[in-house]
XYZ file of N, CA and C in Angstrom:
693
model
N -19.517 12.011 -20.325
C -20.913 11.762 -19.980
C -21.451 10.720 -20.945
N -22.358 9.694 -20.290
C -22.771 8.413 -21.399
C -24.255 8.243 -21.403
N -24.492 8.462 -22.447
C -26.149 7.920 -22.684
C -26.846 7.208 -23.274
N -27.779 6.925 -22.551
C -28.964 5.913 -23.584
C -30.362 6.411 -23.645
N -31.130 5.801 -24.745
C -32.829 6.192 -24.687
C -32.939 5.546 -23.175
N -33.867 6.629 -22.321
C -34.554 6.085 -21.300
C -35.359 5.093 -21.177
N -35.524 4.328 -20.292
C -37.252 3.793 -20.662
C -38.010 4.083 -19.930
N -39.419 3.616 -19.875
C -40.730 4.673 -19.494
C -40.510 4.587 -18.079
N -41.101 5.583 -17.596
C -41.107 5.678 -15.743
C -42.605 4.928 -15.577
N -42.168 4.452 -14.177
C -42.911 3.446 -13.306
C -44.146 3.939 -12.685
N -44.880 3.238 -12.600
C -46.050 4.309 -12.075
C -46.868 2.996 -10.387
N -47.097 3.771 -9.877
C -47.885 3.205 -8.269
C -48.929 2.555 -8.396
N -49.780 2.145 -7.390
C -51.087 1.948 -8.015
C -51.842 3.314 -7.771
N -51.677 4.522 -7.036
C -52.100 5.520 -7.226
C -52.069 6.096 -8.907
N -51.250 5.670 -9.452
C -51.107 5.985 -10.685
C -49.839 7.330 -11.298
N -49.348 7.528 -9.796
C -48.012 8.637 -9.877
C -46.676 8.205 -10.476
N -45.803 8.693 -11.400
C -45.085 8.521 -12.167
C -43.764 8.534 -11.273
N -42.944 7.466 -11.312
C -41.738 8.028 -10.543
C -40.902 7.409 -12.409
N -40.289 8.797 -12.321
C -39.496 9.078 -14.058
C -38.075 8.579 -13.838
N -37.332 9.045 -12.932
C -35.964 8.215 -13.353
C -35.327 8.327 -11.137
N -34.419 7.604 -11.133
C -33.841 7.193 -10.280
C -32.256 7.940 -10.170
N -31.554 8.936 -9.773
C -30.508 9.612 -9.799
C -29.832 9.421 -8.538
N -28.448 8.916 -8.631
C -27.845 7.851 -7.599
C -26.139 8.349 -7.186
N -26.148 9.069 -6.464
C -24.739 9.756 -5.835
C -24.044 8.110 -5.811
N -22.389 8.301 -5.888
C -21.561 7.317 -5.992
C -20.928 7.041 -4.536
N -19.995 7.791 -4.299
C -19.218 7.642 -2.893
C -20.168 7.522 -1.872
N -19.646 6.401 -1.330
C -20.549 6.389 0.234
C -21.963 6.169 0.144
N -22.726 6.232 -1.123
C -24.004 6.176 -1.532
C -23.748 4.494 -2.211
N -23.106 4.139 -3.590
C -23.177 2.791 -3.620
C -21.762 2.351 -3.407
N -20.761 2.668 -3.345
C -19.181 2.652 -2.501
C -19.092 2.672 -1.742
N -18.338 1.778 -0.865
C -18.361 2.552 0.841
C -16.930 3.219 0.216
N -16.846 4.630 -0.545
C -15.029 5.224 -0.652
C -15.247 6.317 0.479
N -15.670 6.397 0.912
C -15.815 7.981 1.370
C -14.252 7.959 2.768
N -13.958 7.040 3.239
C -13.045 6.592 4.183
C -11.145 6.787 2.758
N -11.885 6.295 2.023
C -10.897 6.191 0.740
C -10.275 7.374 0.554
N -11.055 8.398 0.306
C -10.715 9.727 0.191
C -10.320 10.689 1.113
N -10.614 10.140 2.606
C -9.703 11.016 3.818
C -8.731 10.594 3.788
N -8.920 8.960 3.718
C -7.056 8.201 3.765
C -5.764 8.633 2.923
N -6.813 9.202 1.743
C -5.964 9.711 0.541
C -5.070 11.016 0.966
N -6.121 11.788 1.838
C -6.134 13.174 2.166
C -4.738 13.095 3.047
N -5.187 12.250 3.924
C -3.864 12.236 5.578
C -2.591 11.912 4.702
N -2.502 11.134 4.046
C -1.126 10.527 3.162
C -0.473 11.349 2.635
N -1.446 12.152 1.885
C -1.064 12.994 0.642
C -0.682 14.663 1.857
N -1.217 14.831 2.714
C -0.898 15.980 3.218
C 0.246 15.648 4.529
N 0.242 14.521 4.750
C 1.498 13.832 5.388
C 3.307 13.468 5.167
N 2.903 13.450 3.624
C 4.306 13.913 2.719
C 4.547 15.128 2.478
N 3.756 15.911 2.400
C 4.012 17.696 2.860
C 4.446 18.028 4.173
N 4.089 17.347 5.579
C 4.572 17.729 6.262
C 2.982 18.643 6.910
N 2.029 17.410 6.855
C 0.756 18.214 7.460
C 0.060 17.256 8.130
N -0.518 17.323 9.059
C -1.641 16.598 9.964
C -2.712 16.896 9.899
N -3.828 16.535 9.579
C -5.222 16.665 9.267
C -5.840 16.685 10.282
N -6.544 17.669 10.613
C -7.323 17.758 12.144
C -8.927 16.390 11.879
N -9.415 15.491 12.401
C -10.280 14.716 12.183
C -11.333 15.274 11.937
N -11.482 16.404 12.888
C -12.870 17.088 12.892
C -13.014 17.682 11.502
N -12.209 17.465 10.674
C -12.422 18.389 9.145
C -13.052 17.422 8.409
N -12.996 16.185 8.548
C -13.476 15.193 7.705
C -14.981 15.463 7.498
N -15.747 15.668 8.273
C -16.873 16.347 8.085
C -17.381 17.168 7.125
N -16.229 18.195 7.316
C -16.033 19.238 6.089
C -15.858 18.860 4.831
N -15.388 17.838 4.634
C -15.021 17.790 3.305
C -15.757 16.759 2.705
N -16.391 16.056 3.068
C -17.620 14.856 3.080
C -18.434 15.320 1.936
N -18.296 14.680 0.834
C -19.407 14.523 -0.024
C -19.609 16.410 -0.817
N -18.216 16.772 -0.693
C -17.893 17.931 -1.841
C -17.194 17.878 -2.806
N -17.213 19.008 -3.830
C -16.519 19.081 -4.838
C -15.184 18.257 -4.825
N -13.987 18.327 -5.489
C -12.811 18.233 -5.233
C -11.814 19.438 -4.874
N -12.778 20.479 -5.865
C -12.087 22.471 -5.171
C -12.425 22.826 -4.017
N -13.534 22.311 -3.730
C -13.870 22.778 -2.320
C -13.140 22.388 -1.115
N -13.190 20.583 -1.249
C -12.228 19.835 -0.513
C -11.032 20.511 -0.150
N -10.125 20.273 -1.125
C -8.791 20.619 -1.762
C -8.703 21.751 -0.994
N -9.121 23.149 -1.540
C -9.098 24.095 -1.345
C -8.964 24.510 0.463
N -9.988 23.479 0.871
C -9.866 24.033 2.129
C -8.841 23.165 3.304
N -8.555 22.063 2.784
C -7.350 21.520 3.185
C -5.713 22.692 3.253
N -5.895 23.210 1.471
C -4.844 23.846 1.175
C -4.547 25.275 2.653
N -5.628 25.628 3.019
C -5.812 27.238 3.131
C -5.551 26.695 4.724
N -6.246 25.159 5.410
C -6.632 25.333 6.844
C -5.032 24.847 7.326
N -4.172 23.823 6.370
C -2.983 23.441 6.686
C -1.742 24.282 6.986
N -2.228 25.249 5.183
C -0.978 26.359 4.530
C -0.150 25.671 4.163
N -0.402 24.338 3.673
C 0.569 23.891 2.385
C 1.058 24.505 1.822
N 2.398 24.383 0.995
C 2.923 25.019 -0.283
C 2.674 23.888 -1.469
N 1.265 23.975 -1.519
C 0.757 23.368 -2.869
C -0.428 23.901 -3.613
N -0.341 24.080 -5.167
C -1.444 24.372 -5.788
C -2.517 23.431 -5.592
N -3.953 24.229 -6.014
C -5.135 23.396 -6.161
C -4.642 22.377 -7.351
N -4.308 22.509 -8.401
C -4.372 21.632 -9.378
C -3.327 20.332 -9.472
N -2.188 21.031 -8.206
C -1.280 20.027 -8.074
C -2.007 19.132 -7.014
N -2.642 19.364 -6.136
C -3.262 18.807 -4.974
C -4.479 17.695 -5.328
N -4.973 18.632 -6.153
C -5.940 17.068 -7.455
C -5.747 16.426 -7.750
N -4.282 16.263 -8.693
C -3.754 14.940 -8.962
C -3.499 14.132 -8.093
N -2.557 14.732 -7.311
C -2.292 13.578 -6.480
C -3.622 12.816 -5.546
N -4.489 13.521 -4.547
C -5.458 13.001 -4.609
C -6.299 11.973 -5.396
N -6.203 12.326 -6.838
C -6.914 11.255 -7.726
C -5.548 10.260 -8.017
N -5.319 10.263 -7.891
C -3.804 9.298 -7.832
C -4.219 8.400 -6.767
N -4.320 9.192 -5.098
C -4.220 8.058 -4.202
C -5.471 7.599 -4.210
N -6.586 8.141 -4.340
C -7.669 7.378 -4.629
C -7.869 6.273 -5.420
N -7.420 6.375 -6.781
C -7.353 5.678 -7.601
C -6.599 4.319 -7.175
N -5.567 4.627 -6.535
C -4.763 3.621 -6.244
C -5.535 2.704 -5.067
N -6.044 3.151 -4.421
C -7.025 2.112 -3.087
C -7.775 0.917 -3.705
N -8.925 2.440 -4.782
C -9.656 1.651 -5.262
C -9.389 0.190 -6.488
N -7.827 0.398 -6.770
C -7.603 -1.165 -7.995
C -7.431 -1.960 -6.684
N -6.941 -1.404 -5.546
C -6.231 -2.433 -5.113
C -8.144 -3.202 -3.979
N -9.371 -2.243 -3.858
C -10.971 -3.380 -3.246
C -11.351 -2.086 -3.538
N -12.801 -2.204 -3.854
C -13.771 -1.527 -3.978
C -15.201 -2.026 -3.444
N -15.465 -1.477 -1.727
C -16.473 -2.589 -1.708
C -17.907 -1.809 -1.534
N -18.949 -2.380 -2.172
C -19.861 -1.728 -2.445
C -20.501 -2.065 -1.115
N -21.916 -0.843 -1.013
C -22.721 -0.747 -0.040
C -23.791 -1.622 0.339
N -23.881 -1.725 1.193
C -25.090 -2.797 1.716
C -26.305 -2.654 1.076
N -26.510 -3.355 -0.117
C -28.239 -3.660 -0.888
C -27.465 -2.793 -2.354
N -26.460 -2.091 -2.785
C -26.250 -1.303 -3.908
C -26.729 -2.216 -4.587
N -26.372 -3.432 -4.547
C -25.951 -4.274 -6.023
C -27.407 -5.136 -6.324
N -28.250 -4.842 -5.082
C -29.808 -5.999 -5.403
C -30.152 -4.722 -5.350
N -30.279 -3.440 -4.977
C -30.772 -2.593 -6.018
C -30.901 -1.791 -7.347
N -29.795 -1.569 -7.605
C -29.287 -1.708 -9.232
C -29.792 -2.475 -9.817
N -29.918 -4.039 -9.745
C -30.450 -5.118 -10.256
C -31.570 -5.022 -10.537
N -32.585 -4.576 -9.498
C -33.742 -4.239 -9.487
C -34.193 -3.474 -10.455
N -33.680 -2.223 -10.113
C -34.150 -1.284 -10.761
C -34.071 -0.960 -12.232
N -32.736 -1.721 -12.596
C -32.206 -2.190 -14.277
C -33.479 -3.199 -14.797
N -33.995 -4.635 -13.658
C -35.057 -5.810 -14.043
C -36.464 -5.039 -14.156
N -36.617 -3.604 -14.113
C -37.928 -2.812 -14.401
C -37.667 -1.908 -14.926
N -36.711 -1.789 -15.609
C -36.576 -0.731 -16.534
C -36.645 0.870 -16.357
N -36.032 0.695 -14.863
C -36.235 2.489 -14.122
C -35.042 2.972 -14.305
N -35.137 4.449 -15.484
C -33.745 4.811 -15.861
C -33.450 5.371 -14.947
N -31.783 4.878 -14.579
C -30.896 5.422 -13.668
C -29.984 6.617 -14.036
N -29.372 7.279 -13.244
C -28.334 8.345 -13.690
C -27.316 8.516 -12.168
N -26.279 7.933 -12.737
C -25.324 8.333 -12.012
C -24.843 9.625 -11.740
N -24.939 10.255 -10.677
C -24.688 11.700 -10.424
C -23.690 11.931 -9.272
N -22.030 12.429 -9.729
C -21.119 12.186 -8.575
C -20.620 13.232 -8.630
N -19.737 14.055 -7.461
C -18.481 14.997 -7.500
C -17.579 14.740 -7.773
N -17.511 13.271 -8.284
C -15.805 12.914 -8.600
C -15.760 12.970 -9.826
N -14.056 13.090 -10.664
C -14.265 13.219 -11.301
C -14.365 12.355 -12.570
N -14.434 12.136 -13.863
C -14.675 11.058 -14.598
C -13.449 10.411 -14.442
N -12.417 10.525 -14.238
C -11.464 9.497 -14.387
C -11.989 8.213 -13.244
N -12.506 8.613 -12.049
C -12.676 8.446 -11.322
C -13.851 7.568 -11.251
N -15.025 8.010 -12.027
C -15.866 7.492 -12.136
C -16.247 5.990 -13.176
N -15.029 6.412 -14.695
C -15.300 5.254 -14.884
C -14.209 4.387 -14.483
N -13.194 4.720 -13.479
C -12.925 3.504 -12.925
C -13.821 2.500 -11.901
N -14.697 3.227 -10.807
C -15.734 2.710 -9.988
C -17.220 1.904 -11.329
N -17.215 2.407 -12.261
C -18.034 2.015 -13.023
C -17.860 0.637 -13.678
N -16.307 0.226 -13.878
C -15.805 -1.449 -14.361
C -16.141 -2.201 -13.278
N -16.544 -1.649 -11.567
C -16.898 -2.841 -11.344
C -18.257 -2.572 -10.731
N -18.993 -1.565 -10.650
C -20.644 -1.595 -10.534
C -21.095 -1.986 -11.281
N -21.065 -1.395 -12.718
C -21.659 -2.020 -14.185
C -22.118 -0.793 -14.525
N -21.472 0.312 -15.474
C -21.875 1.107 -16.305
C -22.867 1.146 -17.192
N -23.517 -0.847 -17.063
C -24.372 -0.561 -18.061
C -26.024 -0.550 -17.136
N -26.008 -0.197 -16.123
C -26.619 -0.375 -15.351
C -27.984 1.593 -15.342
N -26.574 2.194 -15.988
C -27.176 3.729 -16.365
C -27.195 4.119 -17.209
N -28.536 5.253 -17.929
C -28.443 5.793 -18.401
C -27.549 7.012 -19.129
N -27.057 7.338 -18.043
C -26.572 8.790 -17.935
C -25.453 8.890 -16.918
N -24.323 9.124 -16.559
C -23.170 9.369 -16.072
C -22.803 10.807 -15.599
N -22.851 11.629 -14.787
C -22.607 12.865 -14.762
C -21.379 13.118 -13.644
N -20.041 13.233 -14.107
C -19.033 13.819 -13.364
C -18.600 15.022 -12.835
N -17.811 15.883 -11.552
C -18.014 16.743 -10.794
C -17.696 17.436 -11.979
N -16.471 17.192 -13.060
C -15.905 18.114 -13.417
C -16.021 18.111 -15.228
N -17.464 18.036 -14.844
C -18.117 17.827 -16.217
C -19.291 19.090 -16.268
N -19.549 19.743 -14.875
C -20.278 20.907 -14.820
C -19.247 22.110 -14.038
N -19.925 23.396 -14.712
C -19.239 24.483 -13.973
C -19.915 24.297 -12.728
N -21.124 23.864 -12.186
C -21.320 24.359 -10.915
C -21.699 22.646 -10.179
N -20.736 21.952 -9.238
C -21.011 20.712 -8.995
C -21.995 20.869 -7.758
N -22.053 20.126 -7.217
C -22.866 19.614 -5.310
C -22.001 20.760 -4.984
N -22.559 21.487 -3.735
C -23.987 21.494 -3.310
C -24.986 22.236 -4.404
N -24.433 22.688 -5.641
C -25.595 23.641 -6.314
C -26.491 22.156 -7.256
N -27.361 22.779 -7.610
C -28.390 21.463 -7.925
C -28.539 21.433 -9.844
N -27.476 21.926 -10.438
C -26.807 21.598 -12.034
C -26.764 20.125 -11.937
N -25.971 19.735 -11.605
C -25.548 18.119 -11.682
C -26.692 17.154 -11.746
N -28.380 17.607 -11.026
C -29.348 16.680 -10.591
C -30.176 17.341 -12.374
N -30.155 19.057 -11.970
C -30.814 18.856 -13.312
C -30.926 18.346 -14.381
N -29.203 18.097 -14.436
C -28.339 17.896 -15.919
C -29.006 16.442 -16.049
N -28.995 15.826 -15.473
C -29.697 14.340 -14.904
C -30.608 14.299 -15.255
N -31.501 14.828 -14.885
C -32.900 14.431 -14.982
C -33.468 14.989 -16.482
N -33.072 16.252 -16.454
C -33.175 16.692 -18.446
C -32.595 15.652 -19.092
N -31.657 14.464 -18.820
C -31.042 13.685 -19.789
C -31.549 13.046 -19.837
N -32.288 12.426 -18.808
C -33.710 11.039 -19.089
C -34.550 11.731 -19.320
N -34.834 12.524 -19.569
C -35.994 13.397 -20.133
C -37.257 13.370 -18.600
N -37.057 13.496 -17.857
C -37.608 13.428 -16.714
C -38.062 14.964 -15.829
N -38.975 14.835 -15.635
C -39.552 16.201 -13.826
C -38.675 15.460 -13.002
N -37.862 17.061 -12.435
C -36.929 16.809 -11.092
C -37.924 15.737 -10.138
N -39.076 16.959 -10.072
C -39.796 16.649 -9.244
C -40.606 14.812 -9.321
N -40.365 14.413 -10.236
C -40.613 12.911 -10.730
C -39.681 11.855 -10.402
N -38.388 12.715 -9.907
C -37.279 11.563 -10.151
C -36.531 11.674 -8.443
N -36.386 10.496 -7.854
C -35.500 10.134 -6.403
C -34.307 10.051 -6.755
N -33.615 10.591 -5.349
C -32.287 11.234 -5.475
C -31.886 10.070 -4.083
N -30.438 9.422 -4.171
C -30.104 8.745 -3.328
C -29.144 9.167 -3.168
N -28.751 9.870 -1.717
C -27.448 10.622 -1.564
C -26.883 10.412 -0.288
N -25.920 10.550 0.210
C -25.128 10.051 1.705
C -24.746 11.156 2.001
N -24.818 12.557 2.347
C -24.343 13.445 2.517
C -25.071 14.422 2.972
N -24.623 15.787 3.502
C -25.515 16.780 3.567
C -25.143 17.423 2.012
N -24.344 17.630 1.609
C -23.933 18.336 0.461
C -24.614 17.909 -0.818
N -24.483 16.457 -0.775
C -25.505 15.885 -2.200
C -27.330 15.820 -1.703
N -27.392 16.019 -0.862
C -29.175 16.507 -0.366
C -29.298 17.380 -0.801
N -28.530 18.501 -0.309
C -28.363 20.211 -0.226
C -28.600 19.943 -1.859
N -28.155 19.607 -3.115
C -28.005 19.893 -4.529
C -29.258 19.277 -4.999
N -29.647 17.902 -4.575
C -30.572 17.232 -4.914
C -32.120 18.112 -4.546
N -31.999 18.574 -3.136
C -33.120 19.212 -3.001
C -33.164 20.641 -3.639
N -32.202 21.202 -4.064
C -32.238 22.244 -4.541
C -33.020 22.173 -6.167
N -32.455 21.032 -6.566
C -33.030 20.885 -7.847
C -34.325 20.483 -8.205
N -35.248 20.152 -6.968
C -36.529 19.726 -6.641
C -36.927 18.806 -6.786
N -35.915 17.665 -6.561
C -36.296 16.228 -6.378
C -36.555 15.684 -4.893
N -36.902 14.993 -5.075
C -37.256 14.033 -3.717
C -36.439 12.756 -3.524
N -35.425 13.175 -1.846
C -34.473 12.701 -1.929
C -34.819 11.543 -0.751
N -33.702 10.246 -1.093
C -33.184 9.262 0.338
C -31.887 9.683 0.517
N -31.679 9.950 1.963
C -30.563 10.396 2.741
C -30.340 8.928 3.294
N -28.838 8.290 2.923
C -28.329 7.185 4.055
C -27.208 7.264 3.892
N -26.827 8.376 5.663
C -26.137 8.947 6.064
C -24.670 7.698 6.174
N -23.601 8.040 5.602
C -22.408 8.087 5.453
C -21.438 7.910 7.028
N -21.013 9.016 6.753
C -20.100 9.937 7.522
C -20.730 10.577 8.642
N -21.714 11.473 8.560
C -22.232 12.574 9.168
C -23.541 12.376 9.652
N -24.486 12.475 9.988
C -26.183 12.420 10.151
C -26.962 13.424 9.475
N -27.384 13.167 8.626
C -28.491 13.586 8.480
C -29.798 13.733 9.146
N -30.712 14.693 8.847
C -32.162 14.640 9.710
C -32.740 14.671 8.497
N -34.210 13.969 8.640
C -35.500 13.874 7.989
C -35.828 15.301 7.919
N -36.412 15.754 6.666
C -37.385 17.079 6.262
C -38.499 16.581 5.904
N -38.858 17.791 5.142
C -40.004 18.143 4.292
C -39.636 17.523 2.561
N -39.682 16.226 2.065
C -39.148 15.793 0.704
C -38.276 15.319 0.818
N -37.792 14.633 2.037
C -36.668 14.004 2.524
C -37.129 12.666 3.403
N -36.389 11.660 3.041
C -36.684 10.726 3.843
C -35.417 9.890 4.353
N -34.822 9.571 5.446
C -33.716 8.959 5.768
C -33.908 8.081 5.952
N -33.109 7.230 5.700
C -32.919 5.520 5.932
C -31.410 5.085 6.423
N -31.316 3.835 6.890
C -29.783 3.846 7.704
C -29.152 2.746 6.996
N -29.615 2.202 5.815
C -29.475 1.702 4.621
C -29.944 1.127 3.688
N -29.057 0.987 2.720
C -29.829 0.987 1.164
C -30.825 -0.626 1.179
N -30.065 -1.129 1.707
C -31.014 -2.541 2.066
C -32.870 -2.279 2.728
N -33.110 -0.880 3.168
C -34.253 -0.885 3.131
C -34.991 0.219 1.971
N -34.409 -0.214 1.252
C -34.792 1.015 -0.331
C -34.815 -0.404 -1.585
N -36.303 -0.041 -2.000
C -36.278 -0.768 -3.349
C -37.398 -0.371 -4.396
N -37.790 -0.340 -4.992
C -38.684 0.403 -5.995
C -39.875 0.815 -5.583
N -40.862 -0.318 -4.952
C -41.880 0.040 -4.305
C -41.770 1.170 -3.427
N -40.476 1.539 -2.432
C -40.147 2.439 -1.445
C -39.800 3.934 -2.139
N -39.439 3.792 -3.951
C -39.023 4.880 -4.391
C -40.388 4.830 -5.034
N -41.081 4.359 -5.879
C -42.275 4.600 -6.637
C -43.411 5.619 -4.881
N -43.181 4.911 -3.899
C -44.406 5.678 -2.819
C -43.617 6.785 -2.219
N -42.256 7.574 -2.545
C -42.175 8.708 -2.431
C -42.948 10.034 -3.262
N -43.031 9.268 -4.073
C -43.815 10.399 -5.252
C -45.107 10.535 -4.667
N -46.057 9.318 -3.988
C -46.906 10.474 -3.127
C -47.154 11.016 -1.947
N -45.785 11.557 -1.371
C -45.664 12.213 0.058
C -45.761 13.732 -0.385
């Protein structure tokens, strides 16, 4: 986990504080999320397994135990969880040296939000190996705070990971936007009582109550996160 002094949160012309900016990785500023099924079919394909498509869903924007786990149980591999991790972070790893291409607006928003001084916090299920490899080419120095799946006992969907976040910029959940591609990183983000952008991935999301969807990051930029704080 990596940190810096925050700097001050941004305020509207209403005068409402938006405190820090907390930013899911896969599929949120990566397009990996395709990375990690491909990994999945390969890796359960040298076992001697076929991946039903409709599971991809399932496993979208979870832990790596959860994933794993339910690959292991729905196939009946003869493989451990911990053996099934590695290799996974193996084939992942391996996609990503070989392109890593970021999401539509990630990189003029980062920019942004670094050129006003709105502390960021990276908040992912993957795990740090993982993360600071995706981090040499986003720009690690772009965040405050770094938080990996397997850096908390309790990752996405429980809402540890957003807290851990937002206590590290010294920030109210409730002060700080959550940018997530998933139902699973909503599910954690809203649990932790932030106010989230959903731009749905994989799966669809629906608009709530403290939720706002967008169909990409290209229509998200500070002004759009500073006027969530007064919905």
């Amino acid at each position: 986990m990596t940190s810096t002094v925050p700097a001050l949160g941004t305020r509207t012309a209403e005068g409402s504080a938006l405190q820090g900016v907390l930013l899911d990785m896969d599929g949120t500023l990566v397009d990996t999320e395709g990375f990690w099924w491909d990994a999945e079919v390969e890796v359960f394909a040298r076992l001697g397994h076929a991946l039903d498509e409709s599971w991809r869903d399932v496993v979208v924007g979870g832990p790596m135990s959860r994933s794993a786990g339910f690959l292991i149980e729905s196939t009946g591999a003869d493989i451990t969880l911990d053996e099934l991790t590695v290799l996974l972070n193996d084939g992942f790893e391996d996609r990503i040296s070989r392109t890593l291409p970021l999401m539509p607006g990630a990189a003029r928003l980062l920019a942004e939000l670094a050129a006003q001084h709105v502390p960021m916090a990276l908040v992912s299920a993957s795990h740090r190996r993982i993360i600071d490899r995706v981090l040499e080419s986003i720009g690690a120095h772009h965040f405050a705070l770094t938080i990996a799946g397997d850096e908390v006992s309790r990752t996405k969907p429980h809402p540890d990971p957003y807290l851990l976040a937002a206590s590290g910029l010294g920030a109210e959940p409730a002060r700080c936007a959550v940018i997530e591609d998933t139902a699973t990183g909503v599910a954690a983000a809203e649990a932790a009582g932030c106010r989230v952008v959903a731009v749905p991935s994989v799966a669809p999301i629906t608009p709530a109550a403290g939720r706002t969807v967008v169909s990409s990051l290209e229509h998200v930029n500070l002004p759009f996160l500073q006027g969530l704080m007064d919905l």
